[in-house]
CSV table of C-alpha atoms in Angstrom, one decimal:
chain,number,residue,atom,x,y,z
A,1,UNK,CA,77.4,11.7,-49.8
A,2,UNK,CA,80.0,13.2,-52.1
A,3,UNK,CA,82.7,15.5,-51.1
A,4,UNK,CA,82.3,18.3,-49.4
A,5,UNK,CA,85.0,21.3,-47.7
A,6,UNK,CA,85.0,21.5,-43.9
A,7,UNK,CA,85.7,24.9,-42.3
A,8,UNK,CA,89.0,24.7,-42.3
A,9,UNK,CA,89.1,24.2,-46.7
A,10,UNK,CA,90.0,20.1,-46.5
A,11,UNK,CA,87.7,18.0,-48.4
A,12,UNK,CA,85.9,16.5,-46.4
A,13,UNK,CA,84.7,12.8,-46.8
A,14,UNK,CA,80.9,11.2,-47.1
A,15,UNK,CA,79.9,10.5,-43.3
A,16,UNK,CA,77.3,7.4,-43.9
A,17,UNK,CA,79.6,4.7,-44.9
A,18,UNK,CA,79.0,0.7,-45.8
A,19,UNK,CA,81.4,-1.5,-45.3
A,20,UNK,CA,81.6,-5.2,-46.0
A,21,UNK,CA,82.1,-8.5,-44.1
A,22,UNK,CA,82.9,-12.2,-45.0
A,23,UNK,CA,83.0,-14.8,-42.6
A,24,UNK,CA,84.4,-18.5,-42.8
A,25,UNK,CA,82.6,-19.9,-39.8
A,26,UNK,CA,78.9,-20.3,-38.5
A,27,UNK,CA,79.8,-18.4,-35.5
A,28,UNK,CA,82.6,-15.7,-35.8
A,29,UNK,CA,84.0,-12.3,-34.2
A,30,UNK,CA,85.5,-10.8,-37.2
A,31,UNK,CA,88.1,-7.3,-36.0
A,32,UNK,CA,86.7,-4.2,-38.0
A,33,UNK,CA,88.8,-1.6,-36.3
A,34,UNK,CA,91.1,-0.9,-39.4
A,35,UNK,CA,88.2,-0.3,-41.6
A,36,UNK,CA,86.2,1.8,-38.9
A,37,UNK,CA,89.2,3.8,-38.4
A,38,UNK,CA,89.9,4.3,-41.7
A,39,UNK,CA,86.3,5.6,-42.2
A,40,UNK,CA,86.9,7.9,-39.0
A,41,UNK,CA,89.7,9.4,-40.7
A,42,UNK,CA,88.5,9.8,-44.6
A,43,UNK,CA,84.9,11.4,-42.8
A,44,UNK,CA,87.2,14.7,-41.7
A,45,UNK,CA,85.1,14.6,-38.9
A,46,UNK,CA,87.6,15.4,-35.2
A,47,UNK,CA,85.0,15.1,-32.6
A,48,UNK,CA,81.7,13.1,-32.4
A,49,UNK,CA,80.2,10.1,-32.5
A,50,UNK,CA,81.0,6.7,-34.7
A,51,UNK,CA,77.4,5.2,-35.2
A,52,UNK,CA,77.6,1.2,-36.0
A,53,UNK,CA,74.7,-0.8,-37.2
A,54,UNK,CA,74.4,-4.1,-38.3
A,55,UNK,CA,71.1,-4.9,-40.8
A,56,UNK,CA,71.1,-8.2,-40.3
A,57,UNK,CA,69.1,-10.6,-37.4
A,58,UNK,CA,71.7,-12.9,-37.0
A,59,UNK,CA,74.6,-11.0,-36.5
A,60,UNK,CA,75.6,-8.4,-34.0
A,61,UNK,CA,78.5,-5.8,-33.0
A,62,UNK,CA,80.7,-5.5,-29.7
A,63,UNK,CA,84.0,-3.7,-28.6
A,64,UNK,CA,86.4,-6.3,-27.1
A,65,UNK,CA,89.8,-7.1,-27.0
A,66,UNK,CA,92.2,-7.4,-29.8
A,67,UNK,CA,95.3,-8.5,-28.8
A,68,UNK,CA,94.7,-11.8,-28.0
A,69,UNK,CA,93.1,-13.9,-30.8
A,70,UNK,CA,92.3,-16.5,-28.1
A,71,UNK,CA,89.4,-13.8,-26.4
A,72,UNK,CA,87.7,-13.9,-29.5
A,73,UNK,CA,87.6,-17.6,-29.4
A,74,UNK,CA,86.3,-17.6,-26.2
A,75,UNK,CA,83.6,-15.3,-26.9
A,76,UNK,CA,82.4,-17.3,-29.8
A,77,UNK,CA,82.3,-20.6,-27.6
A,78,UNK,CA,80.4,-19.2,-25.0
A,79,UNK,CA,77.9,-17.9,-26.9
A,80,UNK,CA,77.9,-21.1,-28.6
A,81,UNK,CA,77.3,-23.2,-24.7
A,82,UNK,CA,74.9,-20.9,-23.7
A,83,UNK,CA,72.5,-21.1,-26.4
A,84,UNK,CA,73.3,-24.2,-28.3
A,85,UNK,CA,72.7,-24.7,-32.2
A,86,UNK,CA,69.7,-27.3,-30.9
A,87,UNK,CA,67.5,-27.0,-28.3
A,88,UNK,CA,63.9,-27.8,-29.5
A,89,UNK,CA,63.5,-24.1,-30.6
A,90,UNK,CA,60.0,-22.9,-32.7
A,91,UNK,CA,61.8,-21.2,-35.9
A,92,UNK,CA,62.0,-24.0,-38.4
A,93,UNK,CA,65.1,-22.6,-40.2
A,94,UNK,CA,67.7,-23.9,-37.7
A,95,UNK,CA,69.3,-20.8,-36.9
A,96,UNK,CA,67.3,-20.0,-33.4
A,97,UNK,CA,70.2,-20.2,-31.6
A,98,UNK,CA,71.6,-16.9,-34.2
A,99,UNK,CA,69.0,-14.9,-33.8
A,100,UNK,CA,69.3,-14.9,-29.8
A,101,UNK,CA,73.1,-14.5,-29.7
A,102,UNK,CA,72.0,-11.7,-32.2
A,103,UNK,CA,69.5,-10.3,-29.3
A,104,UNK,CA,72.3,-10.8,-26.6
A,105,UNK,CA,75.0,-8.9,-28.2
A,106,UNK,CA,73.4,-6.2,-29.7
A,107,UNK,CA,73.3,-4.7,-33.0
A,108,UNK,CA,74.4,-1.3,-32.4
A,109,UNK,CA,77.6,0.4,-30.8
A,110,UNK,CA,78.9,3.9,-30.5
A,111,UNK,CA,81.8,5.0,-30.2
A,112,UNK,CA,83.4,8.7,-29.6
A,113,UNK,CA,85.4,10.8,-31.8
A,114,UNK,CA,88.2,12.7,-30.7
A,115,UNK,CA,90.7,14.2,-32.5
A,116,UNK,CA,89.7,13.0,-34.9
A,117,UNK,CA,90.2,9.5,-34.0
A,118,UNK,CA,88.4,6.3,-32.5
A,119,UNK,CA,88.9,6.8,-28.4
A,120,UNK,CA,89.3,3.2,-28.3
A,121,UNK,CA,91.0,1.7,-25.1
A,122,UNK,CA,94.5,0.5,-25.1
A,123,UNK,CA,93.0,-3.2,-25.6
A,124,UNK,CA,89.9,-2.9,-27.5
A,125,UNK,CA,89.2,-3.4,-31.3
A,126,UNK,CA,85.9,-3.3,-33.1
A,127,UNK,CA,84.2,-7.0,-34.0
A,128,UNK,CA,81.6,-7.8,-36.4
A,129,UNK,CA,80.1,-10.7,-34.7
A,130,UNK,CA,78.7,-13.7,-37.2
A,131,UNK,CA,76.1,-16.3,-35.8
A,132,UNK,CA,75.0,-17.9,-39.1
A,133,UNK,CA,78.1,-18.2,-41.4
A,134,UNK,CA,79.7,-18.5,-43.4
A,135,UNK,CA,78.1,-15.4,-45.2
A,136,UNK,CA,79.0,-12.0,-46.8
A,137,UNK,CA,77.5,-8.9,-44.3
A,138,UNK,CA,76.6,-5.3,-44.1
A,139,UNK,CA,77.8,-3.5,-41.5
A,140,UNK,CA,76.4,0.8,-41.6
A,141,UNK,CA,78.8,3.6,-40.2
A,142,UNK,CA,77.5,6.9,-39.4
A,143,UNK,CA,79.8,9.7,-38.4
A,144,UNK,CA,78.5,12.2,-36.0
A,145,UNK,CA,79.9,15.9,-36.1
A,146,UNK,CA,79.7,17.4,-32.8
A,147,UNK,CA,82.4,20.1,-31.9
A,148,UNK,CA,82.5,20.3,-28.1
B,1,UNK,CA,57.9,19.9,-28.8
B,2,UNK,CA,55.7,21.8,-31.3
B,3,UNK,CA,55.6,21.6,-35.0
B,4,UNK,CA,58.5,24.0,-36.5
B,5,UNK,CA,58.8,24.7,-40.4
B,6,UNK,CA,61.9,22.7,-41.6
B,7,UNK,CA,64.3,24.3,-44.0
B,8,UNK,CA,62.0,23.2,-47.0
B,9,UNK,CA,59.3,25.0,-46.1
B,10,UNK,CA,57.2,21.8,-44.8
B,11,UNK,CA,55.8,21.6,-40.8
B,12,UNK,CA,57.8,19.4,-39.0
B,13,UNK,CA,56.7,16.8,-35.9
B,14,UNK,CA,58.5,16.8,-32.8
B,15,UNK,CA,61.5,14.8,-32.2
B,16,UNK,CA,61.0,13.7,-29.0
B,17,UNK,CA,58.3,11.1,-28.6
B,18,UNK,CA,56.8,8.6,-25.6
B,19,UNK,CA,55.0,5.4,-26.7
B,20,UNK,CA,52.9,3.1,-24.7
B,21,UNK,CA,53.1,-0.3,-24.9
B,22,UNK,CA,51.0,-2.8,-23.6
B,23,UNK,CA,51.9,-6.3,-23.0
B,24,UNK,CA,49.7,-9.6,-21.8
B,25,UNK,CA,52.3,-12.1,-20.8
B,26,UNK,CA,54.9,-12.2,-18.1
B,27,UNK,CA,58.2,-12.5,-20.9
B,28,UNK,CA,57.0,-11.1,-23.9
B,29,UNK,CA,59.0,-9.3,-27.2
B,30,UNK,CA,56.2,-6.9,-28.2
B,31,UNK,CA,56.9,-5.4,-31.9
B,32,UNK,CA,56.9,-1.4,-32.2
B,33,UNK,CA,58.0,-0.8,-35.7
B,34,UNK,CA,55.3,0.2,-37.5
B,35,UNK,CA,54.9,3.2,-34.4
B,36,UNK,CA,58.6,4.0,-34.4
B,37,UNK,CA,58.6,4.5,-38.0
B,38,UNK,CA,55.4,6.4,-38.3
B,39,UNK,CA,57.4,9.2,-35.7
B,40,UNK,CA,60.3,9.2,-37.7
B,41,UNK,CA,57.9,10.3,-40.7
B,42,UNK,CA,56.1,12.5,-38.5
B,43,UNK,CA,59.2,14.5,-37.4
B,44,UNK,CA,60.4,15.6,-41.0
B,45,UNK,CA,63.9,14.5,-40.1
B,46,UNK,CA,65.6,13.0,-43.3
B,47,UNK,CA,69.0,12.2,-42.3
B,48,UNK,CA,70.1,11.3,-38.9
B,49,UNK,CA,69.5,8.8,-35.9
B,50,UNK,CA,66.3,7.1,-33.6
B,51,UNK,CA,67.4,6.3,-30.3
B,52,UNK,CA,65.0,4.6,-28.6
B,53,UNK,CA,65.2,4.4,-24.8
B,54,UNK,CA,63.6,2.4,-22.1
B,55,UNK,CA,62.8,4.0,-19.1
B,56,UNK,CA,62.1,0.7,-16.6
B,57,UNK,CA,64.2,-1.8,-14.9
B,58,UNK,CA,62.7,-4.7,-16.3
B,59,UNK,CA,61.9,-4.2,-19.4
B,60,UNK,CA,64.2,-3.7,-22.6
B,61,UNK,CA,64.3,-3.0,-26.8
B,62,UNK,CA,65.8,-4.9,-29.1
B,63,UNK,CA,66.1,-5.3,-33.1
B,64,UNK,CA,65.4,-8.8,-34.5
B,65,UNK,CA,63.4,-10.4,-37.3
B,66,UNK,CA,60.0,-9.9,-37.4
B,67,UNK,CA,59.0,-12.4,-40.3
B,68,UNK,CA,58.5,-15.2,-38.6
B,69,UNK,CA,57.0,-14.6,-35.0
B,70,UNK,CA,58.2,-17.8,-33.5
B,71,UNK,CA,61.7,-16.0,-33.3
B,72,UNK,CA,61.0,-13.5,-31.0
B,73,UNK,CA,59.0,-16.5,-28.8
B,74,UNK,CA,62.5,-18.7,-29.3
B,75,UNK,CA,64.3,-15.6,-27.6
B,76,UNK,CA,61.5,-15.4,-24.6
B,77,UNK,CA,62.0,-19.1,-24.2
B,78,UNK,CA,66.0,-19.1,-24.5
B,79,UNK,CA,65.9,-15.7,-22.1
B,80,UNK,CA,63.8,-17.6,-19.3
B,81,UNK,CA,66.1,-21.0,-19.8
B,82,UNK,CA,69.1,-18.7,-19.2
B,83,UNK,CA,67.8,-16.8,-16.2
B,84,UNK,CA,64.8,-18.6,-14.4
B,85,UNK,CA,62.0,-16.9,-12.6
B,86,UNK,CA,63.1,-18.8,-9.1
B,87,UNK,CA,66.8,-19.1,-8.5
B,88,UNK,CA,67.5,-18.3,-5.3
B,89,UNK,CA,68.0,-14.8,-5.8
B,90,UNK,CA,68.7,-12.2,-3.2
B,91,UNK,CA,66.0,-9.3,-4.6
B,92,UNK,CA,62.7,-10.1,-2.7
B,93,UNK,CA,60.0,-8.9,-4.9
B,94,UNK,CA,60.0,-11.7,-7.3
B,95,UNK,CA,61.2,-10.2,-10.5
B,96,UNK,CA,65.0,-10.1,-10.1
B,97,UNK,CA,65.4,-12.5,-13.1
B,98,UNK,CA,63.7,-9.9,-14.9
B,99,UNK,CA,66.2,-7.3,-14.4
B,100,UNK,CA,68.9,-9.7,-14.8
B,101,UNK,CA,67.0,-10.1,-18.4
B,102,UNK,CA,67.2,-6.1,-18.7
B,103,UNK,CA,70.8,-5.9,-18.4
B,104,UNK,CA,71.4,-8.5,-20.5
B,105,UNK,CA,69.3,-7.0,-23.7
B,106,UNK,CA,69.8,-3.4,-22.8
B,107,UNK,CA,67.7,-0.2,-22.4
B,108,UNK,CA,68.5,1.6,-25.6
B,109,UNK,CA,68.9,1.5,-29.0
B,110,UNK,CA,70.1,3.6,-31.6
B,111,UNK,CA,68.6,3.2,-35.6
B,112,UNK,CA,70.4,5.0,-38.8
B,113,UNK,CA,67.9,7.4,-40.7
B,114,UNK,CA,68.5,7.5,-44.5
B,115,UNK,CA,66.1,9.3,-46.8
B,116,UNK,CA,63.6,10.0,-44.1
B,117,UNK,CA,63.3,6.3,-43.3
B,118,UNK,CA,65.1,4.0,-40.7
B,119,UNK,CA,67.2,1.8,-42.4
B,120,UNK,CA,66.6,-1.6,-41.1
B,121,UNK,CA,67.5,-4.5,-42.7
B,122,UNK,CA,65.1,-6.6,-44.9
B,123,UNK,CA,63.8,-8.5,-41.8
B,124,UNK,CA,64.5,-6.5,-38.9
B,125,UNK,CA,61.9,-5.5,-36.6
B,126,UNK,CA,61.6,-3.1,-33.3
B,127,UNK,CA,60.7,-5.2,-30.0
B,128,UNK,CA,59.6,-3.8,-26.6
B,129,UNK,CA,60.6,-6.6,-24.8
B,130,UNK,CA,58.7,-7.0,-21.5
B,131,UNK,CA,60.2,-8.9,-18.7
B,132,UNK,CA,57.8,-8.5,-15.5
B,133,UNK,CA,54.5,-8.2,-17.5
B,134,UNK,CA,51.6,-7.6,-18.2
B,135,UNK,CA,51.7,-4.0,-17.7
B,136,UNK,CA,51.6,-0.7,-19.3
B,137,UNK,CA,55.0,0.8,-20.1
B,138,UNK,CA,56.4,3.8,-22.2
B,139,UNK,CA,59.6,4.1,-24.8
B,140,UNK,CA,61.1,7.4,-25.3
B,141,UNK,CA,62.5,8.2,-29.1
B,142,UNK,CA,64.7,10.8,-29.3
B,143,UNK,CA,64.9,11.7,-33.6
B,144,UNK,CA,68.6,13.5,-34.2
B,145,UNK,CA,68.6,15.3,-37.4
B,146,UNK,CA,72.3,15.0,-38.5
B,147,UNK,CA,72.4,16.1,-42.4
B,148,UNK,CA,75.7,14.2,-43.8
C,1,UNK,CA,87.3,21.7,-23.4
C,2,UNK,CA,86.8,25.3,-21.9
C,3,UNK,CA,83.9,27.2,-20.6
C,4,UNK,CA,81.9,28.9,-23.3
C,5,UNK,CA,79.0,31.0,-23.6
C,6,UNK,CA,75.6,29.5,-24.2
C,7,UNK,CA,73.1,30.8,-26.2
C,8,UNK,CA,71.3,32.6,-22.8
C,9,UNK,CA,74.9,33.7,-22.0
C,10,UNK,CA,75.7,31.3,-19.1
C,11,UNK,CA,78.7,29.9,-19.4
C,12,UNK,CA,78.8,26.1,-20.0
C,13,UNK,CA,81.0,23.3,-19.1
C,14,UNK,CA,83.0,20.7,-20.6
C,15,UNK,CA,81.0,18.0,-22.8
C,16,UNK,CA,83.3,15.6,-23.1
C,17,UNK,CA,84.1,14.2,-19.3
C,18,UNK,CA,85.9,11.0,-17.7
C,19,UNK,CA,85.0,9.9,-14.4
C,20,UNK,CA,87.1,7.4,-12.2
C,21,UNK,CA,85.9,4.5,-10.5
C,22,UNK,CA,87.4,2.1,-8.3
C,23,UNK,CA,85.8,-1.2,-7.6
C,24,UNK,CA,86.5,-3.4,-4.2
C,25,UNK,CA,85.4,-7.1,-6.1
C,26,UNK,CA,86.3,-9.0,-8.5
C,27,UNK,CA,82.7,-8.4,-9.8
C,28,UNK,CA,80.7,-5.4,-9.1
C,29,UNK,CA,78.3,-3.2,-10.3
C,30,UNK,CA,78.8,0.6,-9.2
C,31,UNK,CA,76.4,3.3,-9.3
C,32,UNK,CA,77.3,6.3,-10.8
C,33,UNK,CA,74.6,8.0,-11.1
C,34,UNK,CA,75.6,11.4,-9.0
C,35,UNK,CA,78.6,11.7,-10.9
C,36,UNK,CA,76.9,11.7,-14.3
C,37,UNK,CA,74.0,13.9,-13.3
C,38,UNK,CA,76.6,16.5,-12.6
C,39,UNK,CA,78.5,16.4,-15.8
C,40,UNK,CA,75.6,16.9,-17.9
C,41,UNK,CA,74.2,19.9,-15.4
C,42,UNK,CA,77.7,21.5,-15.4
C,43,UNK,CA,77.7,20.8,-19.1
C,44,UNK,CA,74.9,23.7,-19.6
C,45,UNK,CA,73.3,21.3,-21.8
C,46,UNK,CA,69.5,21.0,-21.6
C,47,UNK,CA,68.2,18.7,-24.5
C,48,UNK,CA,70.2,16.5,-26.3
C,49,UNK,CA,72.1,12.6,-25.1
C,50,UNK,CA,74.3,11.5,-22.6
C,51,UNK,CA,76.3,9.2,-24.0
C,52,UNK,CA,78.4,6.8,-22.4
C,53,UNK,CA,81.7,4.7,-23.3
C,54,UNK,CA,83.6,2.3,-21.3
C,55,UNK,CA,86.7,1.9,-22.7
C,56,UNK,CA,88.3,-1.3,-21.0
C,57,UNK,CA,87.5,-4.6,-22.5
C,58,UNK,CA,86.8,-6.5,-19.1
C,59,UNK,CA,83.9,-4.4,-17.6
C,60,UNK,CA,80.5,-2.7,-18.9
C,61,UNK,CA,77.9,-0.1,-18.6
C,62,UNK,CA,74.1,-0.6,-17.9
C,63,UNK,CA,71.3,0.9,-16.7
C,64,UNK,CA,69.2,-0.8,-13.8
C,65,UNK,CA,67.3,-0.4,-10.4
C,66,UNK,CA,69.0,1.5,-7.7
C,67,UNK,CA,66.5,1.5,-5.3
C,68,UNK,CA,67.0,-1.9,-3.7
C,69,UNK,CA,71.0,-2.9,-4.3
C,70,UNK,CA,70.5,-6.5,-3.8
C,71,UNK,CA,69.2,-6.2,-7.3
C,72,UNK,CA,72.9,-5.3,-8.6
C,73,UNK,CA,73.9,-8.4,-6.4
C,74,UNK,CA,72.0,-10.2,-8.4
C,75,UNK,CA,73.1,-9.5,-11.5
C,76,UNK,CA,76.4,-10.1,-10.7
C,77,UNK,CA,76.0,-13.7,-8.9
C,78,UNK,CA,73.7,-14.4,-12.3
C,79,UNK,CA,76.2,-13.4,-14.6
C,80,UNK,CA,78.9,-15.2,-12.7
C,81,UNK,CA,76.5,-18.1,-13.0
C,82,UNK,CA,76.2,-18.2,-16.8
C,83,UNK,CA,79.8,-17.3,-17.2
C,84,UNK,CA,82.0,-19.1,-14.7
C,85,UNK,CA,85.6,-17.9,-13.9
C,86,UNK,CA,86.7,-20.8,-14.9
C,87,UNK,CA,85.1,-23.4,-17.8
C,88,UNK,CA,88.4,-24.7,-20.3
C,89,UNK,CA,88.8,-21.1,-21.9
C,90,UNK,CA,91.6,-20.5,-24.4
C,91,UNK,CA,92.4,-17.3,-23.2
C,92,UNK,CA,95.6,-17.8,-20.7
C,93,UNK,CA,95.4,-14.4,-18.5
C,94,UNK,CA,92.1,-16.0,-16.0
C,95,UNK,CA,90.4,-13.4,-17.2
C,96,UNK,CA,88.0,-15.0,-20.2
C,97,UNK,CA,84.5,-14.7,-18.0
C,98,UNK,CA,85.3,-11.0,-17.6
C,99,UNK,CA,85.7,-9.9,-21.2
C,100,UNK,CA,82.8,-12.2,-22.2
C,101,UNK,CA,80.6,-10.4,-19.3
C,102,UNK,CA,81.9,-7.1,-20.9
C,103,UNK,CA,80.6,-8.8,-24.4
C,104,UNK,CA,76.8,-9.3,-23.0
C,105,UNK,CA,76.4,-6.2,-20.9
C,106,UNK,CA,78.1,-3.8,-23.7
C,107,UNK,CA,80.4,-0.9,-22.8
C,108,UNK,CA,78.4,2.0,-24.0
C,109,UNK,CA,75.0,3.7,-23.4
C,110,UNK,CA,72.7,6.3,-24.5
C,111,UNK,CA,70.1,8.4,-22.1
C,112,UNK,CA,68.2,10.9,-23.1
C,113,UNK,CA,69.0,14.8,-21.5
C,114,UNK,CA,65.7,17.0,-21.5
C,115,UNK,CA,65.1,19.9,-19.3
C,116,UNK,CA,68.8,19.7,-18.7
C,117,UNK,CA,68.0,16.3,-16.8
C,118,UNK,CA,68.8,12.7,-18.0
C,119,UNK,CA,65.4,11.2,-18.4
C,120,UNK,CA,65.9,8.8,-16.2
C,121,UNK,CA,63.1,6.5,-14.8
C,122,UNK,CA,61.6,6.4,-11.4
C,123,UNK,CA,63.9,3.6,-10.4
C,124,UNK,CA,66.5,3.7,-12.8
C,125,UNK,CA,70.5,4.3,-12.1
C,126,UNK,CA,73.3,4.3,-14.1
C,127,UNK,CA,75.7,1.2,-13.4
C,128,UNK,CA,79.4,0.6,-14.4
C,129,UNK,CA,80.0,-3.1,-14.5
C,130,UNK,CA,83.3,-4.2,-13.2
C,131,UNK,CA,84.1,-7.8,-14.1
C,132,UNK,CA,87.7,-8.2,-13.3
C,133,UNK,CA,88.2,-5.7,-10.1
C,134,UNK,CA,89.3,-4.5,-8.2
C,135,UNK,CA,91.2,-2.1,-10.1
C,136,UNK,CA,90.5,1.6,-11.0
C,137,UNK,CA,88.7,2.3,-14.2
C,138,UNK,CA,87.7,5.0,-17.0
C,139,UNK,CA,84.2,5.8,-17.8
C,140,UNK,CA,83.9,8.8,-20.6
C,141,UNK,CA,80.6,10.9,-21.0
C,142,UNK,CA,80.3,12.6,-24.0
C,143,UNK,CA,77.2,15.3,-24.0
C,144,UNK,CA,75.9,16.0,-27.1
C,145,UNK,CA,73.1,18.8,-27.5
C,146,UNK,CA,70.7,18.6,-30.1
C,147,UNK,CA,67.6,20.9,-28.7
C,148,UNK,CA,64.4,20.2,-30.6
């Protein structure tokens, strides 16, 4: 994890990153892409793969656009229609309705590496998506050397 | 596919793996974590990434909690609300909500691999998640050694 | 990007690739399946993934039945279903249903490469999901090899 040269003599930074997430609302899409990026560029690494992972069961990870807040929004409330916070579920705990959103969304995303940066479209940013908030989150990075 | 001697000296597995899965109900999360991690072991990879992939059309994999099991039957029941079994659809064999069901959870999966061991979070679990069952299926796991 | 020399002394292709695709409706899933079986053959690569990345943030990728196409038709009139064109959204463009489409389905994917082939199965085909067509799109392939 510490340190380490690349071929051409930089130092070259740790690969498996952790970064942290706080949300203010039950159900939130939270824009990562600074912090991702940032990661991207400190890793050294100029073509590969950008590993996301989210540890968590009622939380997930998507690529979506960024340059209107109101997309966001309208992600969260549809989620929120489609499987509502109650609707006679099984788990007792009363966050059913997070762990399918969870399921829907997906915890994992990759993303490719050129140049050493993100190949992100024109409109898309990176969101950590909450389900059960207000909380503090994990959210795993792994940066993928592969020269092509 | 055969066992090769990793850099330590040891005999490593092979990193490409099919599992069978068997499941009894028509809409069914099946959990596959104790097998997933037991071929991560196997294959002497320490650092790196499990992708899991799903070769059927109505079937899928997903990462949830596996502490309570009335979660993974809250995301059966929520999946079949969402898209019914009969809903006029246009596929004549019966099972289009099933790959409807497919799409919407996904075929593949991708698991960080720290210190020879996935690194799922405290309550996450591996589902097969059968959608046109009972039947037999398979799920492919690729192991990617990736030291970082 | 150029031609090199493999390791039996072919040489191989590009790994990193975009494809074009145009769509005719507003939503539409198109099979590209052809066109990503022949990057990763002209890519020389013969165990490793196939990874792709949709980078729009009103369309997807997905994996699902080719055999019968009224199964994509259903799919689409499904997902239309759940998530109307119009239902109050915040989001001013008309487009909200499509980037929350692009939200469930996810814009990227893994498949497996072994044998040089993706490891496809019997009734599987590789979908992009356009959810606000018809326009032309981006779809990049990025073909890592990892033989084991």
């Amino acid at each position: 994890m510490a340190g380490r040269k690349s071929s051409n003599g930089e130092v070259a930074g740790p690969r498996n990153v952790v970064l942290e997430v706080s949300s203010a609302h039950r159900t939130q899409l939270l824009e990562v892409t600074p912090q991702v990026a940032k990661a991207v560029a400190d890793s050294g690494v100029t073509s590969g793969i950008c590993h996301l992972y989210v540890p968590h069961t009622t939380a997930g990870i998507t690529v979506n656009e960024n340059a209107d807040p109101e997309v966001a929004r309208d992600v969260e409330a549809t989620l929120d229609r489609l499987v509502p916070r109650n609707a006679g579920y099984a788990h007792a705990e009363g966050n059913a309705d997070s762990h399918v959103k969870s399921v829907l969304v997906g915890v994992s995303e990759s993303i490719p590496i050129e140049n050493g940066r993100l190949t992100l479209g024109a409109w898309q940013g990176i969101f950590f998506c909450e389900f059960d908030g207000p909380r503090r989150r994990k959210l795993r990075l792994r940066i993928i050397s592969d020269p092509s």
